[in-house]
Coordinates of C-alpha atoms and ligand atoms in Angstrom, one line a residue:
Chain A
M6 CA -3.2 106.7 71.4
T7 CA -6.9 108.1 72.0
Q8 CA -8.5 107.4 75.2
T9 CA -12.1 107.6 73.6
D10 CA -14.5 104.7 73.2
P11 CA -12.9 101.8 71.7
L12 CA -14.4 100.3 68.4
V13 CA -14.0 96.8 69.6
E14 CA -14.2 95.6 73.0
I15 CA -13.7 92.2 74.4
R16 CA -14.2 90.8 77.9
G17 CA -13.8 87.6 79.3
L18 CA -13.7 85.8 76.3
N19 CA -13.3 81.7 76.4
K20 CA -13.6 79.5 73.4
Y21 CA -13.4 75.8 73.6
F22 CA -13.2 73.4 70.6
G23 CA -14.5 70.2 72.4
S24 CA -12.3 69.7 75.2
N25 CA -9.6 72.1 73.7
H26 CA -9.5 75.4 75.5
V27 CA -8.7 77.6 72.7
L28 CA -9.1 81.1 73.9
R29 CA -8.4 81.6 77.9
D30 CA -10.3 84.5 79.3
I31 CA -9.3 87.4 76.6
D32 CA -9.7 91.1 77.2
F33 CA -8.8 93.1 74.1
S34 CA -9.8 96.2 72.9
V35 CA -9.1 98.1 69.8
A36 CA -9.4 102.2 69.4
R37 CA -11.0 103.8 66.3
G38 CA -8.4 104.2 63.7
E39 CA -5.9 101.9 65.4
V40 CA -4.1 99.2 63.4
V41 CA -3.2 96.2 65.9
C42 CA -1.1 93.2 64.4
V43 CA -1.6 89.9 65.9
I44 CA 1.5 87.7 66.0
G45 CA 2.1 84.1 67.7
P46 CA 3.1 80.5 67.0
S47 CA 0.7 78.4 65.3
G48 CA -2.3 77.1 67.0
S49 CA -2.0 80.0 69.5
G50 CA -5.6 81.1 68.7
K51 CA -4.9 83.9 66.8
S52 CA -7.4 82.9 63.9
T53 CA -9.8 82.3 66.5
L54 CA -9.8 85.4 68.1
L55 CA -10.2 87.0 65.1
R56 CA -13.1 84.7 64.0
C57 CA -14.6 85.6 67.3
V58 CA -14.9 89.6 66.6
N59 CA -17.6 88.7 63.8
L60 CA -18.8 85.8 65.3
L61 CA -17.6 83.5 62.7
E62 CA -17.1 81.5 66.0
T63 CA -19.4 81.4 69.0
P64 CA -17.5 81.8 72.1
Q65 CA -18.8 79.8 75.0
S66 CA -18.4 82.8 77.7
G67 CA -17.5 86.5 77.6
T68 CA -18.7 89.6 75.5
V69 CA -17.9 91.1 71.9
K70 CA -18.7 94.7 71.5
V71 CA -17.9 96.3 68.1
N72 CA -19.2 99.9 67.5
E73 CA -21.3 99.7 70.6
Q74 CA -23.4 97.0 69.8
E75 CA -23.2 93.7 71.9
L76 CA -22.6 91.0 69.3
T77 CA -22.6 88.1 72.1
D78 CA -26.0 89.3 72.9
P79 CA -28.6 86.9 72.0
D80 CA -30.9 89.4 70.5
C81 CA -28.5 91.0 68.5
D82 CA -29.0 91.0 64.5
I83 CA -25.9 89.0 63.8
D84 CA -26.3 89.7 60.1
A85 CA -26.6 93.4 60.6
A86 CA -23.6 93.6 62.6
R87 CA -21.5 91.7 60.4
R88 CA -22.1 94.4 57.7
Q89 CA -20.0 96.9 59.3
I90 CA -17.0 94.2 59.9
G91 CA -14.8 93.4 56.8
M92 CA -12.9 90.1 56.7
V93 CA -10.2 88.9 54.6
F94 CA -9.2 85.3 54.5
Q95 CA -6.0 83.7 53.9
Q96 CA -7.4 81.7 51.2
F97 CA -9.4 84.5 49.4
N98 CA -12.5 82.5 49.4
L99 CA -13.6 84.9 46.4
F100 CA -17.2 83.6 44.8
P101 CA -15.8 81.6 41.8
H102 CA -19.0 82.0 39.7
H103 CA -18.8 85.7 39.9
S104 CA -16.6 88.0 38.1
A105 CA -14.4 90.6 40.3
L106 CA -17.3 93.1 39.7
D107 CA -19.8 91.0 41.1
N108 CA -18.1 89.6 43.8
C109 CA -18.0 93.5 45.3
T110 CA -21.5 94.0 44.3
L111 CA -23.4 91.0 45.4
A112 CA -23.9 91.8 49.2
L113 CA -24.3 95.5 47.8
T114 CA -27.7 94.2 46.1
T115 CA -28.5 91.3 48.2
V116 CA -27.8 92.5 51.8
L117 CA -27.9 96.3 51.2
K118 CA -30.8 96.4 48.8
K119 CA -28.6 98.9 46.6
K120 CA -29.9 99.6 43.0
R121 CA -27.7 97.6 40.5
D122 CA -26.1 100.8 39.0
E123 CA -25.4 102.2 42.3
A124 CA -23.7 99.0 43.6
E125 CA -21.6 98.5 40.4
R126 CA -20.4 102.5 40.9
I127 CA -19.3 101.4 44.7
A128 CA -17.9 98.1 43.5
R129 CA -15.7 99.9 40.7
E130 CA -14.5 102.5 43.2
N131 CA -13.1 100.0 45.7
L132 CA -11.4 97.8 42.6
E133 CA -9.6 101.1 41.7
R134 CA -8.8 101.6 45.0
V135 CA -7.0 98.4 45.3
G136 CA -5.6 99.0 41.7
L137 CA -7.6 96.6 39.7
A138 CA -9.7 99.0 37.5
E139 CA -9.0 97.1 34.7
K140 CA -10.0 93.7 36.1
V141 CA -13.5 94.4 36.8
D142 CA -14.9 91.7 34.2
A143 CA -12.5 89.0 35.1
Y144 CA -13.1 86.0 37.2
P145 CA -11.3 84.7 40.0
A146 CA -9.5 82.0 38.2
R147 CA -8.2 84.3 35.7
L148 CA -6.6 86.3 38.6
S149 CA -3.2 85.8 40.2
G150 CA -3.3 85.3 43.8
G151 CA -2.2 88.8 44.8
Q152 CA -4.9 90.3 42.4
Q153 CA -7.5 87.9 44.0
Q154 CA -6.6 88.8 47.5
R155 CA -6.8 92.5 46.4
V156 CA -10.4 92.1 45.0
A157 CA -11.5 90.3 48.4
I158 CA -10.1 93.4 49.9
A159 CA -12.3 95.7 47.4
R160 CA -15.2 93.3 48.3
A161 CA -15.0 93.9 52.0
L162 CA -14.6 97.5 51.7
S163 CA -17.5 97.8 49.4
M164 CA -19.8 97.2 52.3
D165 CA -18.1 100.5 54.0
P166 CA -17.1 98.6 57.3
A167 CA -16.2 100.3 60.3
L168 CA -13.4 97.4 61.0
M169 CA -11.3 95.2 58.8
L170 CA -10.3 91.9 60.0
F171 CA -7.5 90.2 58.0
D172 CA -6.4 86.7 58.7
E173 CA -2.9 86.0 57.3
P174 CA -3.9 87.8 54.2
T175 CA -0.4 87.0 52.4
S176 CA 0.4 83.6 53.9
A177 CA -1.0 81.8 50.8
L178 CA 1.0 83.9 48.1
D179 CA 4.0 83.5 46.3
P180 CA 6.6 85.8 47.8
E181 CA 6.6 88.2 44.8
L182 CA 3.1 88.7 45.2
V183 CA 3.1 89.7 48.8
G184 CA 4.2 93.2 48.4
E185 CA 1.1 94.3 46.4
V186 CA -1.3 93.2 49.1
L187 CA 0.6 94.9 51.6
T188 CA 0.9 98.0 49.7
V189 CA -3.0 98.3 49.5
M190 CA -3.1 97.2 53.5
R191 CA -0.6 100.2 54.2
R192 CA -2.6 102.6 52.3
L193 CA -5.7 101.4 53.8
A194 CA -4.0 102.2 57.3
D195 CA -2.8 105.6 56.3
E196 CA -6.5 106.5 55.7
G197 CA -7.2 105.8 59.0
M198 CA -9.2 102.4 58.8
T199 CA -9.5 100.5 62.0
M200 CA -7.6 96.9 61.2
I201 CA -6.8 94.1 63.1
V202 CA -4.2 91.9 61.4
V203 CA -3.2 88.5 62.2
T204 CA 0.2 88.1 60.4
H205 CA 3.5 86.6 60.0
E206 CA 4.9 89.7 58.3
I207 CA 7.0 91.0 61.2
A208 CA 8.5 93.9 58.9
F209 CA 4.9 95.1 57.9
A210 CA 3.9 94.9 61.6
R211 CA 7.0 96.8 62.7
E212 CA 5.9 99.7 60.1
V213 CA 2.2 99.8 59.9
A214 CA 1.1 98.8 63.7
D215 CA 0.1 101.0 66.3
R216 CA 0.1 98.0 68.5
V217 CA 1.5 94.6 68.1
V218 CA -0.3 91.7 70.2
F219 CA 1.7 88.6 71.0
M220 CA -0.4 85.4 71.6
D221 CA 0.6 82.1 72.7
G222 CA -1.4 79.1 74.3
G223 CA -4.8 80.9 74.0
G224 CA -3.9 84.1 75.8
I225 CA -2.1 87.5 74.9
V226 CA 1.0 87.0 76.4
E227 CA 2.2 90.7 75.7
Q228 CA 1.4 93.7 73.9
G229 CA 2.9 97.2 72.9
K230 CA 4.3 99.6 70.7
P231 CA 5.9 97.7 67.6
S232 CA 9.1 99.4 68.1
T233 CA 9.4 98.2 71.8
L234 CA 7.5 94.7 71.6
L235 CA 9.4 93.6 68.4
S236 CA 12.9 95.0 69.6
E237 CA 12.9 94.4 73.5
P238 CA 10.3 92.1 74.2
R239 CA 9.8 91.5 78.0
E240 CA 8.4 87.9 78.0
P241 CA 10.9 85.0 77.3
R242 CA 8.0 83.5 75.1
T243 CA 7.8 86.5 72.8
R244 CA 11.9 86.8 72.6
D245 CA 11.8 82.8 71.6
F246 CA 9.0 83.2 69.0
L247 CA 10.7 86.6 67.3
K248 CA 13.9 84.6 67.2
R249 CA 12.4 82.1 65.4
V250 CA 10.7 84.1 62.8
L251 CA 13.3 86.7 62.5
E252 CA 16.1 84.2 61.9
P253 CA 14.4 81.3 60.2
V254 CA 17.2 78.3 59.9
A255 CA 16.6 74.7 58.9
D256 CA 15.0 72.9 61.3
Chain B
M27 CA 23.9 49.4 42.3
T28 CA 26.1 47.0 40.4
N29 CA 24.1 44.1 41.6
R30 CA 21.1 45.5 40.0
G31 CA 22.8 46.3 36.7
A32 CA 23.7 42.5 36.6
G33 CA 20.1 41.5 37.0
V34 CA 19.0 43.6 34.2
G35 CA 21.5 41.8 32.0
Q36 CA 20.4 38.5 32.9
R37 CA 16.8 39.1 32.1
K38 CA 15.7 37.2 28.8
T39 CA 13.3 39.3 27.4
S40 CA 12.9 43.1 27.9
P41 CA 9.8 44.6 29.4
R42 CA 8.7 46.2 26.1
I43 CA 8.8 43.0 23.9
R44 CA 7.1 41.2 26.7
A45 CA 4.3 43.9 26.2
R46 CA 4.2 43.7 22.6
R47 CA 3.9 39.6 22.6
I48 CA 0.8 40.0 25.4
R49 CA -0.9 42.3 23.0
A50 CA -0.4 40.1 20.2
V51 CA -2.0 37.4 22.0
Q52 CA -5.1 39.5 22.7
Y53 CA -5.3 40.3 18.9
A54 CA -5.2 36.6 18.3
V55 CA -7.9 35.6 20.8
L56 CA -10.2 38.3 19.1
V57 CA -9.7 37.1 15.7
V58 CA -10.4 33.6 16.6
A59 CA -13.5 34.7 18.4
F60 CA -14.8 36.8 15.2
I61 CA -14.0 33.7 12.8
A62 CA -16.0 31.1 14.8
A63 CA -18.9 33.4 15.3
A64 CA -19.1 33.8 11.5
L65 CA -18.8 30.4 10.8
L66 CA -21.1 28.9 13.4
A67 CA -24.1 31.3 13.7
D68 CA -26.9 31.1 11.0
W69 CA -26.6 34.8 10.0
P70 CA -29.8 35.0 7.5
Q71 CA -32.0 33.5 10.2
I72 CA -30.5 36.3 12.7
G73 CA -31.0 38.8 10.2
R74 CA -34.6 38.0 9.8
T75 CA -35.5 37.8 13.4
F76 CA -33.7 41.2 14.4
F77 CA -33.6 43.2 11.5
D78 CA -36.5 42.6 9.3
P79 CA -36.5 45.8 7.1
G80 CA -40.3 45.4 6.5
L81 CA -40.9 45.1 10.2
I82 CA -39.0 48.0 10.8
R83 CA -40.3 50.5 8.8
D84 CA -43.7 49.1 10.1
T85 CA -42.7 49.5 13.4
V86 CA -41.4 53.2 13.0
A87 CA -44.5 54.2 11.3
H88 CA -47.0 52.6 13.7
G89 CA -46.9 53.9 17.1
L90 CA -43.2 54.2 17.7
W91 CA -42.9 58.0 18.1
L92 CA -45.9 58.0 20.3
A93 CA -44.2 55.6 22.5
L94 CA -40.9 57.6 22.4
W95 CA -42.9 60.6 23.3
N96 CA -44.6 58.6 26.4
T97 CA -41.2 57.5 27.7
L98 CA -40.1 61.1 27.6
V99 CA -43.2 62.1 29.6
Y100 CA -42.9 59.7 32.0
T101 CA -39.1 60.3 32.7
A102 CA -39.4 63.9 32.8
G103 CA -42.1 64.1 35.3
G104 CA -40.5 61.6 37.7
F105 CA -37.3 63.3 37.4
V106 CA -38.7 66.8 38.0
L107 CA -40.5 65.2 41.1
G108 CA -37.4 63.3 42.1
L109 CA -35.4 66.3 42.0
V110 CA -37.6 68.5 44.4
A111 CA -38.0 65.6 46.8
G112 CA -34.1 64.8 46.5
T113 CA -33.3 68.6 47.3
L114 CA -35.6 68.5 50.4
L115 CA -33.9 65.2 51.4
A116 CA -30.6 66.5 50.9
M117 CA -31.5 69.6 53.0
M118 CA -32.8 67.2 55.7
R119 CA -29.7 65.3 55.6
L120 CA -27.7 68.1 56.1
S121 CA -30.3 69.6 58.8
E122 CA -29.0 70.0 62.4
V123 CA -32.1 68.2 63.6
G124 CA -31.1 64.9 64.2
P125 CA -34.5 63.2 63.6
Y126 CA -34.5 64.9 60.0
R127 CA -31.3 63.4 59.4
W128 CA -32.5 60.3 60.4
L129 CA -35.4 60.0 58.5
A130 CA -34.1 61.0 55.7
T131 CA -31.0 58.5 55.7
I132 CA -33.8 55.9 56.3
Y133 CA -35.5 56.8 53.2
I134 CA -32.6 57.1 51.1
E135 CA -31.0 53.7 52.1
F136 CA -34.6 52.0 52.0
F137 CA -35.3 53.1 48.4
R138 CA -31.6 52.9 47.1
G139 CA -31.6 49.3 48.2
L140 CA -34.8 48.4 46.6
P141 CA -35.2 47.1 43.2
A142 CA -37.1 49.8 41.0
L143 CA -39.4 46.9 40.0
V144 CA -40.5 46.6 43.6
V145 CA -41.3 50.0 44.0
F146 CA -43.4 49.9 40.8
M147 CA -45.3 46.9 41.8
A148 CA -46.0 48.5 45.4
F149 CA -47.6 51.4 43.8
S150 CA -49.7 49.4 41.4
L151 CA -51.0 47.8 44.6
L152 CA -51.5 51.0 46.7
P153 CA -55.4 50.9 46.3
L154 CA -55.1 47.7 48.4
A155 CA -54.1 49.4 51.4
F156 CA -56.0 52.9 50.6
P157 CA -59.4 51.7 49.4
G158 CA -60.9 54.3 47.0
L159 CA -57.5 56.3 46.7
A160 CA -57.1 57.3 43.0
M161 CA -53.8 58.9 41.8
P162 CA -54.3 61.9 39.9
L163 CA -53.9 61.7 36.0
P164 CA -53.9 58.0 35.4
P165 CA -51.4 56.5 34.5
Y166 CA -49.3 59.3 34.9
G167 CA -49.7 60.0 38.8
T168 CA -48.6 56.5 39.7
V169 CA -45.8 56.5 37.1
W170 CA -44.3 59.9 38.2
A171 CA -44.7 59.2 41.8
A172 CA -42.8 55.7 41.4
L173 CA -40.2 57.0 39.4
G174 CA -40.0 60.0 41.6
I175 CA -39.3 58.3 44.8
V176 CA -36.9 55.8 43.0
G177 CA -35.1 58.9 41.7
S178 CA -35.2 61.1 44.7
A179 CA -33.1 58.5 46.7
Y180 CA -30.4 58.6 44.4
M181 CA -30.5 62.6 43.5
A182 CA -30.7 63.3 47.2
E183 CA -27.1 62.0 47.8
T184 CA -26.0 63.7 44.7
I185 CA -27.4 67.0 45.8
R186 CA -26.0 66.6 49.2
A187 CA -22.4 65.7 48.0
G188 CA -22.6 68.6 45.8
I189 CA -23.7 70.9 48.6
Q190 CA -20.9 69.7 50.6
A191 CA -18.1 69.8 48.1
V192 CA -18.4 73.7 48.3
P193 CA -15.6 74.8 50.5
K194 CA -16.8 76.1 53.8
G195 CA -14.7 79.3 53.1
Q196 CA -17.4 80.5 50.6
I197 CA -20.1 80.5 53.3
E198 CA -17.8 82.0 55.9
A199 CA -17.1 85.0 53.0
A200 CA -20.7 85.2 52.4
R201 CA -21.9 85.3 56.1
S202 CA -19.0 88.0 56.9
L203 CA -20.6 90.1 54.3
G204 CA -23.8 90.1 56.1
M205 CA -25.8 87.7 54.0
S206 CA -28.1 85.3 56.2
A207 CA -27.8 81.8 56.0
G208 CA -30.5 81.5 53.4
Q209 CA -28.9 84.1 51.4
A210 CA -25.5 82.4 51.4
M211 CA -27.3 78.9 50.4
W212 CA -29.2 80.4 47.7
K213 CA -26.4 82.8 46.2
I214 CA -23.3 81.4 46.9
T215 CA -23.7 77.3 47.7
L216 CA -26.1 76.1 45.4
P217 CA -25.2 77.8 42.4
Q218 CA -21.7 76.4 42.7
A219 CA -23.1 73.0 43.9
F220 CA -25.4 72.7 41.0
R221 CA -22.6 72.8 38.7
I222 CA -20.9 70.2 40.5
M223 CA -24.1 68.1 40.4
I224 CA -24.8 68.1 36.5
P225 CA -22.9 65.3 35.5
P226 CA -24.0 63.0 38.0
L227 CA -27.8 64.3 37.7
T228 CA -27.5 63.6 34.1
N229 CA -26.5 60.0 35.0
E230 CA -29.4 59.6 37.0
L231 CA -31.8 61.1 34.3
I232 CA -30.5 58.1 32.2
M233 CA -31.0 55.8 34.8
L234 CA -34.6 57.1 34.9
I235 CA -35.2 56.7 31.3
K236 CA -34.4 53.2 31.7
D237 CA -36.5 52.5 35.0
S238 CA -39.5 54.0 32.8
S239 CA -39.8 50.8 31.0
L240 CA -41.2 49.5 34.2
V241 CA -44.6 51.1 33.9
F242 CA -45.9 47.9 32.3
I243 CA -46.6 46.8 35.8
V244 CA -49.1 49.5 36.3
G245 CA -51.2 48.4 33.6
L246 CA -51.5 50.8 30.5
S247 CA -53.7 51.0 27.3
A248 CA -52.1 51.1 24.1
A249 CA -52.0 54.8 23.8
N250 CA -49.9 54.9 27.0
F251 CA -47.5 52.5 25.8
D252 CA -43.7 53.3 26.7
L253 CA -40.9 52.2 24.3
T254 CA -40.4 48.8 26.0
K255 CA -44.1 47.9 26.3
F256 CA -44.6 48.9 22.7
G257 CA -41.7 47.1 21.4
R258 CA -42.4 44.1 23.2
A259 CA -46.3 44.0 22.1
A260 CA -45.2 44.5 18.2
A261 CA -42.5 41.9 18.9
N262 CA -45.2 39.1 20.2
S263 CA -47.8 39.9 17.8
N264 CA -45.1 39.5 14.9
V265 CA -43.3 36.7 16.4
N266 CA -40.1 38.6 15.4
I267 CA -37.5 40.4 17.5
T268 CA -37.1 43.5 15.2
P269 CA -39.7 45.9 17.0
L270 CA -38.0 45.3 20.2
V271 CA -34.7 46.2 18.7
V272 CA -36.2 49.4 17.1
A273 CA -37.6 50.2 20.3
G274 CA -34.0 49.6 21.9
L275 CA -32.5 52.2 19.5
G276 CA -35.2 54.4 20.5
Y277 CA -33.8 54.5 24.1
L278 CA -30.1 54.8 22.5
V279 CA -31.3 58.0 20.6
I280 CA -32.1 59.7 24.0
T281 CA -29.3 58.1 26.4
L282 CA -25.9 58.3 24.1
P283 CA -26.3 62.1 23.5
L284 CA -27.0 62.5 27.2
S285 CA -24.0 60.4 27.9
I286 CA -21.9 62.2 25.7
I287 CA -22.9 65.4 27.1
V288 CA -21.8 64.0 30.4
R289 CA -18.4 62.9 29.3
R290 CA -17.7 66.2 27.8
M291 CA -18.6 68.1 30.9
E292 CA -16.5 65.7 33.2
A293 CA -13.6 66.3 31.1
A294 CA -14.1 69.9 31.0
A295 CA -14.2 69.8 34.8
S296 CA -11.2 67.8 35.2
K297 CA -9.2 70.1 32.9
G298 CA -10.4 73.2 34.8
R299 CA -9.2 71.9 38.0
Ligands
ATP320 N1 -12.8 74.5 63.6 C1 -12.3 74.1 64.7 N2 -12.5 72.9 65.2 C2 -11.5 72.3 66.2 N3 -10.3 72.9 66.6 C3 -10.2 73.9 66.1 C4 -11.1 74.6 64.9 N4 -10.2 75.8 64.7 C5 -9.4 75.8 65.4 N5 -9.1 74.8 66.3 C6 -7.9 74.6 67.2 O1 -7.9 75.8 67.8 C7 -6.3 75.9 68.1 C8 -6.1 77.5 67.8 O2 -6.5 77.6 66.4 P1 -6.1 78.7 65.4 O3 -6.5 78.5 63.9 O4 -6.9 80.0 66.2 O5 -4.7 79.0 65.8 P2 -3.8 80.1 64.9 O6 -2.8 80.9 66.0 O7 -4.6 80.7 63.9 O8 -2.7 79.1 64.2 P3 -2.2 79.2 62.5 O9 -1.0 80.2 62.6 O10 -1.7 78.1 62.2 O11 -3.1 79.9 61.7 C9 -5.7 74.9 67.4 O12 -5.3 73.9 68.6 C10 -6.7 74.7 66.3 O13 -6.3 73.1 66.2
MG321 MG1 -4.7 81.1 61.8

């Protein structure tokens, strides 16, 4: 792993929902080009951590820096900062009143003020990248879950982000559609995209991640190379969790 | 299991036969009611007072179209004003600023609770409170303002519900792409909310069409008569209900197609889900 300046740098992050202390003093950084998978039990704060990276959630204390820019600084133009951070949601969140193409062009024209034909060129390019060149005119309701999620990835990529955030991108998909989305993500990782992926797909983490982070109870319990962490975890909590997800038995 | 089986065997009539009997009784009641109405009512007299052919022709020829037009103008102005004020009130209801929320809530609950008749009366008496006050474009200013106030209270709730029916994830997706809160509202939330709002807004338009019959409170010259006032004036001078029936049909000509459109849209929406 390179020792150059990290793309994401989080220090002393605390997040409360009311009295619920959801993130406890998190320090976390991601190098340029690194692929980090975040795993952990439900309610451990994975989504919240991810949503703090682009400030969809506002932390009570701590700093979030992305690409040298401090998002938690009150003077930061948060809309401008978010343009370089793509986000992919569990529920896709495609805009149902727009075609696949317009889902991708909308932010290009309204946020980046690009001309219509240039926006369309970029959108087509990215829809092709996720293997949906022939679905440009389809509306989300006409697409399968896997196709919708790939459009969502293309939509985020159209903004040419420096960082991609994925929050359980395959959890809402039928099992037979998971593969096509993971394939797109694997290719993205191979192209050198910096990615933070919250996932329950341990096999994907093992294969694609440079680093795996295990969270529990609002903190990072353990992190390391996938080969080490997933095979010989040091912490008993990690071991318990992996045992549960790798050997799913009826409860 | 065996006990239940025995129970079924003991029942005297099956549910299907019972349902058929109940239906037969309902039809019988209906037939008796029709026969009673046919025998007891004085049909020629009813025909003369409600559907006098000569008077129908007379009513249609003398002023019906103008009255219909006036009703439409009163309603359209009230609806547009109500829509603008209603959108503003909905935004206030959803505001982060407490006092805006409270003001909007008070306004909405106040005017939804009042009979529209009372609002019209208050408006026609407004010059008492503000001597020298002249509403613009008499009588339209007063009518539009009164209808707009009544309509806005209902429309505000429809618009608020429509905005809130758009999933939170839509706004998050928009914001994560770098859109500002305003851009997300205009480009993502409102277009989706509007689709949800069309059927209830059309119902509110129908309601306003009917409420526009209250313009008589304001005091009108004959050229400004709406359907109801026109029908009532003609009915009084002819001592016959026929003109009022014609005026009533005038309302149905507008409201029935709207109702049918709403039904269609609601059916399409529930099928799409
Ligand atoms: N908007 C919110 N309001 C209040 N509490 C919240 C909110 N979002 C999350 N929480 C709480 O914060 C804690 C962490 O939630 P989070 O969604 O980050 O967990 P997670 O690790 O992503 O879980 P999962 O695997 O189920 O997605 C949970 O206790 C949750 O109930
Ligand atoms: Mg989550």
